[in-house]
């Protein structure tokens, strides 16, 4: 009989990558991000490895213990890779050994797969470009835009992608202007969620706030707006929110946030 990990243990995750719809430049940031949610017990990547277009991935497979799955393009214009990934996902699902799946692709063809995995009670983390169709984003429990991962591992140049460790110092200079391009945070949306879950004094537990935001907008990420964490984002809008740290009996600090109501 299959059992899942307890709440105190790290989740066992199956990472399935669509090589045709994910750049190799994200590999470092990808697995650093996945490590926040659990252990990548299975790491597979799908594509036609006989062609030259996946050369970037070939260079990093061994370093990250990613198993390449060969899938020939049987018919021009048809993506056999998607079918292979979906079949493997269902096989892994029925082993009952996993707590969640990481689907790395910007392809809307995986929308139904994400929904099906969630129907079985598993957590689905999606990773794709900002152009990813909304239905796939909404089908995941959480969706991380890979542009955020690329910022940490590759400089925004028009040349071949390279990891930060290999990049020359002057290559990263264009990233200095990046913060000015960040979109404004959805203050009104955050305030509404905060008010909905707040106590009688208007304070909301920051962890609960983040969880409720993600339920409604799986793609929400403070990094999209130039902040490392949700607490940093809250601090960044002092005209709208205030933050409070409360000490618990165990000596640890718990963060609470409150929406500043406009003065009449």
PDB file of C-alpha atoms in Angstrom:
ATOM      1  CA  UNK A   1       0.000   0.000   0.000  1.00  0.00           C
ATOM      2  CA  UNK A   2       1.381   3.380  -1.001  1.00  0.00           C
ATOM      3  CA  UNK A   3       2.029   6.060   1.556  1.00  0.00           C
ATOM      4  CA  UNK A   4       2.932   9.718   1.220  1.00  0.00           C
ATOM      5  CA  UNK A   5       5.497  11.570   3.253  1.00  0.00           C
ATOM      6  CA  UNK A   6       4.430  13.214   6.483  1.00  0.00           C
ATOM      7  CA  UNK A   7       4.052  16.947   6.823  1.00  0.00           C
ATOM      8  CA  UNK A   8       7.394  17.113   8.606  1.00  0.00           C
ATOM      9  CA  UNK A   9       9.265  15.339   5.823  1.00  0.00           C
ATOM     10  CA  UNK A  10      10.260  16.810   2.492  1.00  0.00           C
ATOM     11  CA  UNK A  11       7.970  16.074  -0.405  1.00  0.00           C
ATOM     12  CA  UNK A  12       9.091  13.580  -3.021  1.00  0.00           C
ATOM     13  CA  UNK A  13       8.801  15.282  -6.400  1.00  0.00           C
ATOM     14  CA  UNK A  14       8.934  14.036  -9.981  1.00  0.00           C
ATOM     15  CA  UNK A  15      10.499  16.612 -12.292  1.00  0.00           C
ATOM     16  CA  UNK A  16       9.483  16.278 -15.945  1.00  0.00           C
ATOM     17  CA  UNK A  17      11.024  18.714 -18.422  1.00  0.00           C
ATOM     18  CA  UNK A  18       9.847  19.432 -21.960  1.00  0.00           C
ATOM     19  CA  UNK A  19      13.215  20.197 -23.575  1.00  0.00           C
ATOM     20  CA  UNK A  20      11.537  21.766 -26.615  1.00  0.00           C
ATOM     21  CA  UNK A  21       9.857  24.388 -24.420  1.00  0.00           C
ATOM     22  CA  UNK A  22      12.449  25.096 -21.737  1.00  0.00           C
ATOM     23  CA  UNK A  23      15.919  26.679 -22.168  1.00  0.00           C
ATOM     24  CA  UNK A  24      18.964  25.013 -20.628  1.00  0.00           C
ATOM     25  CA  UNK A  25      20.001  28.361 -19.126  1.00  0.00           C
ATOM     26  CA  UNK A  26      17.464  27.902 -16.312  1.00  0.00           C
ATOM     27  CA  UNK A  27      18.851  24.602 -15.027  1.00  0.00           C
ATOM     28  CA  UNK A  28      20.684  26.008 -11.988  1.00  0.00           C
ATOM     29  CA  UNK A  29      17.827  28.264 -10.929  1.00  0.00           C
ATOM     30  CA  UNK A  30      15.267  25.559 -11.678  1.00  0.00           C
ATOM     31  CA  UNK A  31      16.646  22.998  -9.262  1.00  0.00           C
ATOM     32  CA  UNK A  32      17.381  25.619  -6.626  1.00  0.00           C
ATOM     33  CA  UNK A  33      13.710  26.606  -6.840  1.00  0.00           C
ATOM     34  CA  UNK A  34      12.496  23.001  -6.747  1.00  0.00           C
ATOM     35  CA  UNK A  35      14.593  22.368  -3.629  1.00  0.00           C
ATOM     36  CA  UNK A  36      12.355  24.857  -1.798  1.00  0.00           C
ATOM     37  CA  UNK A  37       9.383  22.533  -2.261  1.00  0.00           C
ATOM     38  CA  UNK A  38      10.890  19.086  -1.814  1.00  0.00           C
ATOM     39  CA  UNK A  39      13.332  16.495  -3.119  1.00  0.00           C
ATOM     40  CA  UNK A  40      13.576  15.860  -6.865  1.00  0.00           C
ATOM     41  CA  UNK A  41      13.397  12.054  -6.662  1.00  0.00           C
ATOM     42  CA  UNK A  42      12.942  11.666 -10.410  1.00  0.00           C
ATOM     43  CA  UNK A  43      14.410  14.015 -13.010  1.00  0.00           C
ATOM     44  CA  UNK A  44      13.569  13.334 -16.650  1.00  0.00           C
ATOM     45  CA  UNK A  45      13.791  15.473 -19.756  1.00  0.00           C
ATOM     46  CA  UNK A  46      12.047  14.748 -23.055  1.00  0.00           C
ATOM     47  CA  UNK A  47      13.077  15.586 -26.598  1.00  0.00           C
ATOM     48  CA  UNK A  48      14.671  14.410 -29.821  1.00  0.00           C
ATOM     49  CA  UNK A  49      18.329  14.148 -28.805  1.00  0.00           C
ATOM     50  CA  UNK A  50      19.458  13.234 -32.321  1.00  0.00           C
ATOM     51  CA  UNK A  51      19.113  16.863 -33.423  1.00  0.00           C
ATOM     52  CA  UNK A  52      21.423  19.807 -32.674  1.00  0.00           C
ATOM     53  CA  UNK A  53      18.774  22.084 -31.145  1.00  0.00           C
ATOM     54  CA  UNK A  54      19.059  20.486 -27.690  1.00  0.00           C
ATOM     55  CA  UNK A  55      22.814  20.940 -27.479  1.00  0.00           C
ATOM     56  CA  UNK A  56      22.524  23.279 -24.505  1.00  0.00           C
ATOM     57  CA  UNK A  57      20.699  20.656 -22.471  1.00  0.00           C
ATOM     58  CA  UNK A  58      23.154  17.902 -23.396  1.00  0.00           C
ATOM     59  CA  UNK A  59      25.934  19.844 -21.663  1.00  0.00           C
ATOM     60  CA  UNK A  60      24.167  19.957 -18.286  1.00  0.00           C
ATOM     61  CA  UNK A  61      22.378  16.598 -18.059  1.00  0.00           C
ATOM     62  CA  UNK A  62      25.182  14.734 -16.301  1.00  0.00           C
ATOM     63  CA  UNK A  63      25.936  17.577 -13.898  1.00  0.00           C
ATOM     64  CA  UNK A  64      22.366  17.514 -12.618  1.00  0.00           C
ATOM     65  CA  UNK A  65      21.612  13.775 -12.988  1.00  0.00           C
ATOM     66  CA  UNK A  66      18.766  14.399 -15.413  1.00  0.00           C
ATOM     67  CA  UNK A  67      17.692  11.340 -17.394  1.00  0.00           C
ATOM     68  CA  UNK A  68      17.175  12.143 -21.098  1.00  0.00           C
ATOM     69  CA  UNK A  69      14.225  10.397 -22.714  1.00  0.00           C
ATOM     70  CA  UNK A  70      14.568  10.016 -26.455  1.00  0.00           C
ATOM     71  CA  UNK A  71      11.464  10.773 -28.460  1.00  0.00           C
ATOM     72  CA  UNK A  72      11.607  10.809 -32.254  1.00  0.00           C
ATOM     73  CA  UNK A  73       9.318  13.147 -34.179  1.00  0.00           C
ATOM     74  CA  UNK A  74       7.265  10.545 -35.998  1.00  0.00           C
ATOM     75  CA  UNK A  75       5.224  13.059 -37.973  1.00  0.00           C
ATOM     76  CA  UNK A  76       6.218  16.565 -38.947  1.00  0.00           C
ATOM     77  CA  UNK A  77       4.216  19.151 -37.042  1.00  0.00           C
ATOM     78  CA  UNK A  78       3.152  16.711 -34.312  1.00  0.00           C
ATOM     79  CA  UNK A  79       4.779  16.880 -30.903  1.00  0.00           C
ATOM     80  CA  UNK A  80       5.456  13.305 -29.800  1.00  0.00           C
ATOM     81  CA  UNK A  81       7.461  14.648 -26.851  1.00  0.00           C
ATOM     82  CA  UNK A  82       4.296  15.854 -25.120  1.00  0.00           C
ATOM     83  CA  UNK A  83       2.657  12.445 -25.379  1.00  0.00           C
ATOM     84  CA  UNK A  84       5.727  10.675 -24.022  1.00  0.00           C
ATOM     85  CA  UNK A  85       5.936  13.010 -21.042  1.00  0.00           C
ATOM     86  CA  UNK A  86       2.227  12.640 -20.264  1.00  0.00           C
ATOM     87  CA  UNK A  87       2.383   8.840 -20.415  1.00  0.00           C
ATOM     88  CA  UNK A  88       5.377   8.778 -18.079  1.00  0.00           C
ATOM     89  CA  UNK A  89       3.647  11.174 -15.691  1.00  0.00           C
ATOM     90  CA  UNK A  90       0.655   8.864 -15.418  1.00  0.00           C
ATOM     91  CA  UNK A  91       2.907   5.838 -14.894  1.00  0.00           C
ATOM     92  CA  UNK A  92       4.705   7.677 -12.088  1.00  0.00           C
ATOM     93  CA  UNK A  93       1.398   8.818 -10.626  1.00  0.00           C
ATOM     94  CA  UNK A  94       0.146   5.257 -10.241  1.00  0.00           C
ATOM     95  CA  UNK A  95       3.269   4.163  -8.382  1.00  0.00           C
ATOM     96  CA  UNK A  96       1.908   6.306  -5.502  1.00  0.00           C
ATOM     97  CA  UNK A  97       5.492   7.168  -4.541  1.00  0.00           C
ATOM     98  CA  UNK A  98       5.280  10.911  -5.125  1.00  0.00           C
ATOM     99  CA  UNK A  99       3.773  13.878  -3.335  1.00  0.00           C
ATOM    100  CA  UNK A 100       3.993  16.244  -6.272  1.00  0.00           C
ATOM    101  CA  UNK A 101       5.099  16.904  -9.827  1.00  0.00           C
ATOM    102  CA  UNK A 102       7.155  19.672 -11.394  1.00  0.00           C
ATOM    103  CA  UNK A 103       6.099  20.222 -15.006  1.00  0.00           C
ATOM    104  CA  UNK A 104       8.628  22.341 -16.872  1.00  0.00           C
ATOM    105  CA  UNK A 105       7.095  23.659 -20.082  1.00  0.00           C
ATOM    106  CA  UNK A 106       5.256  26.619 -21.574  1.00  0.00           C
ATOM    107  CA  UNK A 107       2.970  24.334 -23.564  1.00  0.00           C
ATOM    108  CA  UNK A 108      -0.765  24.435 -22.876  1.00  0.00           C
ATOM    109  CA  UNK A 109      -0.993  20.758 -23.870  1.00  0.00           C
ATOM    110  CA  UNK A 110      -0.100  19.903 -20.270  1.00  0.00           C
ATOM    111  CA  UNK A 111      -3.149  21.663 -18.819  1.00  0.00           C
ATOM    112  CA  UNK A 112      -5.210  18.506 -18.505  1.00  0.00           C
ATOM    113  CA  UNK A 113      -2.248  16.587 -17.094  1.00  0.00           C
ATOM    114  CA  UNK A 114      -1.800  19.157 -14.335  1.00  0.00           C
ATOM    115  CA  UNK A 115      -5.510  18.994 -13.514  1.00  0.00           C
ATOM    116  CA  UNK A 116      -5.473  15.194 -13.457  1.00  0.00           C
ATOM    117  CA  UNK A 117      -2.508  15.065 -11.080  1.00  0.00           C
ATOM    118  CA  UNK A 118      -4.216  17.493  -8.743  1.00  0.00           C
ATOM    119  CA  UNK A 119      -7.374  15.390  -8.827  1.00  0.00           C
ATOM    120  CA  UNK A 120      -5.287  12.635  -7.244  1.00  0.00           C
ATOM    121  CA  UNK A 121      -4.342  14.956  -4.402  1.00  0.00           C
ATOM    122  CA  UNK A 122      -0.811  15.690  -5.601  1.00  0.00           C
ATOM    123  CA  UNK A 123       0.762  19.139  -5.682  1.00  0.00           C
ATOM    124  CA  UNK A 124       1.669  20.443  -9.131  1.00  0.00           C
ATOM    125  CA  UNK A 125       4.379  23.054  -9.633  1.00  0.00           C
ATOM    126  CA  UNK A 126       4.513  24.530 -13.113  1.00  0.00           C
ATOM    127  CA  UNK A 127       7.559  26.230 -14.629  1.00  0.00           C
ATOM    128  CA  UNK A 128       7.230  28.136 -17.885  1.00  0.00           C
ATOM    129  CA  UNK A 129       7.714  31.417 -19.701  1.00  0.00           C
ATOM    130  CA  UNK A 130       5.511  34.424 -19.088  1.00  0.00           C
ATOM    131  CA  UNK A 131       3.819  33.688 -22.411  1.00  0.00           C
ATOM    132  CA  UNK A 132       2.473  30.389 -20.996  1.00  0.00           C
ATOM    133  CA  UNK A 133      -1.272  30.158 -21.664  1.00  0.00           C
ATOM    134  CA  UNK A 134      -3.400  31.011 -18.630  1.00  0.00           C
ATOM    135  CA  UNK A 135      -5.268  27.656 -18.539  1.00  0.00           C
ATOM    136  CA  UNK A 136      -2.019  25.774 -17.857  1.00  0.00           C
ATOM    137  CA  UNK A 137      -0.974  28.332 -15.237  1.00  0.00           C
ATOM    138  CA  UNK A 138      -4.343  28.073 -13.483  1.00  0.00           C
ATOM    139  CA  UNK A 139      -4.229  24.263 -13.548  1.00  0.00           C
ATOM    140  CA  UNK A 140      -1.125  24.252 -11.309  1.00  0.00           C
ATOM    141  CA  UNK A 141      -1.016  24.767  -7.559  1.00  0.00           C
ATOM    142  CA  UNK A 142       1.885  27.155  -8.084  1.00  0.00           C
ATOM    143  CA  UNK A 143       3.418  28.459 -11.291  1.00  0.00           C
ATOM    144  CA  UNK A 144       6.899  29.967 -11.477  1.00  0.00           C
ATOM    145  CA  UNK A 145       7.919  32.031 -14.491  1.00  0.00           C
ATOM    146  CA  UNK A 146      11.305  30.858 -15.702  1.00  0.00           C
ATOM    147  CA  UNK A 147      12.349  34.431 -16.528  1.00  0.00           C
ATOM    148  CA  UNK A 148      12.795  34.832 -12.771  1.00  0.00           C
ATOM    149  CA  UNK A 149      15.114  31.829 -12.708  1.00  0.00           C
ATOM    150  CA  UNK A 150      17.105  33.071 -15.690  1.00  0.00           C
ATOM    151  CA  UNK A 151      17.857  36.353 -13.939  1.00  0.00           C
ATOM    152  CA  UNK A 152      19.763  34.446 -11.282  1.00  0.00           C
ATOM    153  CA  UNK A 153      21.742  32.241 -13.621  1.00  0.00           C
ATOM    154  CA  UNK A 154      22.128  34.075 -16.917  1.00  0.00           C
ATOM    155  CA  UNK A 155      22.698  37.639 -17.957  1.00  0.00           C
ATOM    156  CA  UNK A 156      20.211  39.205 -20.418  1.00  0.00           C
ATOM    157  CA  UNK A 157      22.434  39.186 -23.474  1.00  0.00           C
ATOM    158  CA  UNK A 158      21.716  38.317 -27.078  1.00  0.00           C
ATOM    159  CA  UNK A 159      24.460  35.718 -27.212  1.00  0.00           C
ATOM    160  CA  UNK A 160      24.563  32.084 -26.149  1.00  0.00           C
ATOM    161  CA  UNK A 161      23.143  31.576 -22.632  1.00  0.00           C
ATOM    162  CA  UNK A 162      25.685  30.805 -19.960  1.00  0.00           C
ATOM    163  CA  UNK A 163      25.529  30.210 -16.224  1.00  0.00           C
ATOM    164  CA  UNK A 164      26.449  32.945 -13.801  1.00  0.00           C
ATOM    165  CA  UNK A 165      29.586  31.106 -12.747  1.00  0.00           C
ATOM    166  CA  UNK A 166      30.860  31.177 -16.302  1.00  0.00           C
ATOM    167  CA  UNK A 167      29.665  34.667 -17.223  1.00  0.00           C
ATOM    168  CA  UNK A 168      32.148  37.475 -17.559  1.00  0.00           C
ATOM    169  CA  UNK A 169      31.700  40.373 -15.109  1.00  0.00           C
ATOM    170  CA  UNK A 170      30.895  42.900 -17.810  1.00  0.00           C
ATOM    171  CA  UNK A 171      28.198  40.653 -19.305  1.00  0.00           C
ATOM    172  CA  UNK A 172      25.926  41.135 -16.290  1.00  0.00           C
ATOM    173  CA  UNK A 173      25.956  44.956 -16.459  1.00  0.00           C
ATOM    174  CA  UNK A 174      22.677  45.287 -18.403  1.00  0.00           C
ATOM    175  CA  UNK A 175      20.897  43.651 -15.435  1.00  0.00           C
ATOM    176  CA  UNK A 176      21.420  46.847 -13.390  1.00  0.00           C
ATOM    177  CA  UNK A 177      18.531  48.535 -15.190  1.00  0.00           C
ATOM    178  CA  UNK A 178      16.237  45.548 -14.616  1.00  0.00           C
ATOM    179  CA  UNK A 179      14.428  46.761 -11.439  1.00  0.00           C
ATOM    180  CA  UNK A 180      12.894  49.715 -13.283  1.00  0.00           C
ATOM    181  CA  UNK A 181      11.160  47.295 -15.625  1.00  0.00           C
ATOM    182  CA  UNK A 182       9.413  45.394 -12.838  1.00  0.00           C
ATOM    183  CA  UNK A 183       5.621  45.688 -12.914  1.00  0.00           C
ATOM    184  CA  UNK A 184       3.820  47.216  -9.968  1.00  0.00           C
ATOM    185  CA  UNK A 185       2.575  44.732  -7.388  1.00  0.00           C
ATOM    186  CA  UNK A 186      -1.197  44.007  -7.340  1.00  0.00           C
ATOM    187  CA  UNK A 187      -1.718  46.031  -4.164  1.00  0.00           C
ATOM    188  CA  UNK A 188      -5.505  46.036  -4.368  1.00  0.00           C
ATOM    189  CA  UNK A 189      -5.641  42.256  -4.817  1.00  0.00           C
ATOM    190  CA  UNK A 190      -3.253  41.642  -1.910  1.00  0.00           C
ATOM    191  CA  UNK A 191      -5.197  44.053   0.293  1.00  0.00           C
ATOM    192  CA  UNK A 192      -8.479  42.253  -0.423  1.00  0.00           C
ATOM    193  CA  UNK A 193      -7.023  38.856   0.508  1.00  0.00           C
ATOM    194  CA  UNK A 194      -5.439  40.393   3.598  1.00  0.00           C
ATOM    195  CA  UNK A 195      -8.759  41.877   4.720  1.00  0.00           C
ATOM    196  CA  UNK A 196     -10.592  38.598   4.095  1.00  0.00           C
ATOM    197  CA  UNK A 197      -8.360  36.547   6.415  1.00  0.00           C
ATOM    198  CA  UNK A 198      -7.501  39.227   8.989  1.00  0.00           C
ATOM    199  CA  UNK A 199      -8.415  39.026  12.667  1.00  0.00           C
ATOM    200  CA  UNK A 200     -10.609  41.563  14.432  1.00  0.00           C
ATOM    201  CA  UNK A 201      -7.734  44.028  14.592  1.00  0.00           C
ATOM    202  CA  UNK A 202      -7.019  43.713  10.877  1.00  0.00           C
ATOM    203  CA  UNK A 203      -3.828  41.640  11.173  1.00  0.00           C
ATOM    204  CA  UNK A 204      -3.257  38.654   8.876  1.00  0.00           C
ATOM    205  CA  UNK A 205      -0.660  35.918   9.318  1.00  0.00           C
ATOM    206  CA  UNK A 206       1.873  36.391   6.522  1.00  0.00           C
ATOM    207  CA  UNK A 207       2.139  32.665   5.779  1.00  0.00           C
ATOM    208  CA  UNK A 208      -1.639  32.344   5.436  1.00  0.00           C
ATOM    209  CA  UNK A 209      -1.682  35.447   3.260  1.00  0.00           C
ATOM    210  CA  UNK A 210       0.871  33.947   0.874  1.00  0.00           C
ATOM    211  CA  UNK A 211      -0.994  30.634   0.729  1.00  0.00           C
ATOM    212  CA  UNK A 212      -4.313  32.307  -0.080  1.00  0.00           C
ATOM    213  CA  UNK A 213      -2.773  34.517  -2.752  1.00  0.00           C
ATOM    214  CA  UNK A 214      -1.236  31.467  -4.447  1.00  0.00           C
ATOM    215  CA  UNK A 215      -4.565  29.621  -4.398  1.00  0.00           C
ATOM    216  CA  UNK A 216      -6.171  32.412  -6.388  1.00  0.00           C
ATOM    217  CA  UNK A 217      -3.155  33.352  -8.510  1.00  0.00           C
ATOM    218  CA  UNK A 218      -0.733  30.425  -8.884  1.00  0.00           C
ATOM    219  CA  UNK A 219       1.635  32.628 -10.890  1.00  0.00           C
ATOM    220  CA  UNK A 220       2.017  35.278  -8.168  1.00  0.00           C
ATOM    221  CA  UNK A 221       5.645  35.719  -7.159  1.00  0.00           C
ATOM    222  CA  UNK A 222       7.164  38.699  -5.282  1.00  0.00           C
ATOM    223  CA  UNK A 223      10.255  38.401  -7.482  1.00  0.00           C
ATOM    224  CA  UNK A 224       8.157  39.399 -10.488  1.00  0.00           C
ATOM    225  CA  UNK A 225       7.789  42.805  -8.843  1.00  0.00           C
ATOM    226  CA  UNK A 226      11.391  43.143  -7.717  1.00  0.00           C
ATOM    227  CA  UNK A 227      11.127  41.710  -4.196  1.00  0.00           C
ATOM    228  CA  UNK A 228      12.775  38.562  -2.882  1.00  0.00           C
ATOM    229  CA  UNK A 229      10.007  37.631  -0.437  1.00  0.00           C
ATOM    230  CA  UNK A 230       6.409  38.548   0.305  1.00  0.00           C
ATOM    231  CA  UNK A 231       7.503  40.348   3.476  1.00  0.00           C
ATOM    232  CA  UNK A 232       9.843  42.513   1.403  1.00  0.00           C
ATOM    233  CA  UNK A 233       7.012  43.365  -0.958  1.00  0.00           C
ATOM    234  CA  UNK A 234       4.779  44.356   1.954  1.00  0.00           C
ATOM    235  CA  UNK A 235       7.558  46.593   3.293  1.00  0.00           C
ATOM    236  CA  UNK A 236       7.936  48.103  -0.171  1.00  0.00           C
ATOM    237  CA  UNK A 237       4.402  49.561  -0.023  1.00  0.00           C
ATOM    238  CA  UNK A 238       4.355  51.370   3.361  1.00  0.00           C
ATOM    239  CA  UNK A 239       1.522  53.594   2.195  1.00  0.00           C
ATOM    240  CA  UNK A 240      -0.731  50.532   1.849  1.00  0.00           C
ATOM    241  CA  UNK A 241       0.545  47.968   4.371  1.00  0.00           C
ATOM    242  CA  UNK A 242       2.298  47.606   7.678  1.00  0.00           C
ATOM    243  CA  UNK A 243       4.295  44.643   8.952  1.00  0.00           C
ATOM    244  CA  UNK A 244       4.625  43.345  12.490  1.00  0.00           C
ATOM    245  CA  UNK A 245       6.851  40.629  14.001  1.00  0.00           C
ATOM    246  CA  UNK A 246       5.424  38.766  16.975  1.00  0.00           C
ATOM    247  CA  UNK A 247       7.485  36.545  19.226  1.00  0.00           C
ATOM    248  CA  UNK A 248       6.066  33.109  19.957  1.00  0.00           C
ATOM    249  CA  UNK A 249       6.498  31.039  23.113  1.00  0.00           C
ATOM    250  CA  UNK A 250       9.213  29.117  21.289  1.00  0.00           C
ATOM    251  CA  UNK A 251      11.225  32.269  20.751  1.00  0.00           C
ATOM    252  CA  UNK A 252      10.706  32.487  17.012  1.00  0.00           C
ATOM    253  CA  UNK A 253       9.212  35.531  15.309  1.00  0.00           C
ATOM    254  CA  UNK A 254       5.998  35.237  13.319  1.00  0.00           C
ATOM    255  CA  UNK A 255       5.172  37.901  10.763  1.00  0.00           C
ATOM    256  CA  UNK A 256       1.789  39.583  10.452  1.00  0.00           C
ATOM    257  CA  UNK A 257       0.617  42.190   7.964  1.00  0.00           C
ATOM    258  CA  UNK A 258      -2.198  44.724   7.995  1.00  0.00           C
ATOM    259  CA  UNK A 259      -3.867  46.767   5.284  1.00  0.00           C
ATOM    260  CA  UNK A 260      -3.823  50.451   6.096  1.00  0.00           C
ATOM    261  CA  UNK A 261      -7.332  51.728   5.634  1.00  0.00           C
ATOM    262  CA  UNK A 262      -7.524  55.120   3.881  1.00  0.00           C
ATOM    263  CA  UNK A 263      -8.246  57.969   6.266  1.00  0.00           C
ATOM    264  CA  UNK A 264     -11.645  59.560   5.909  1.00  0.00           C
TER     265      UNK A 264
END
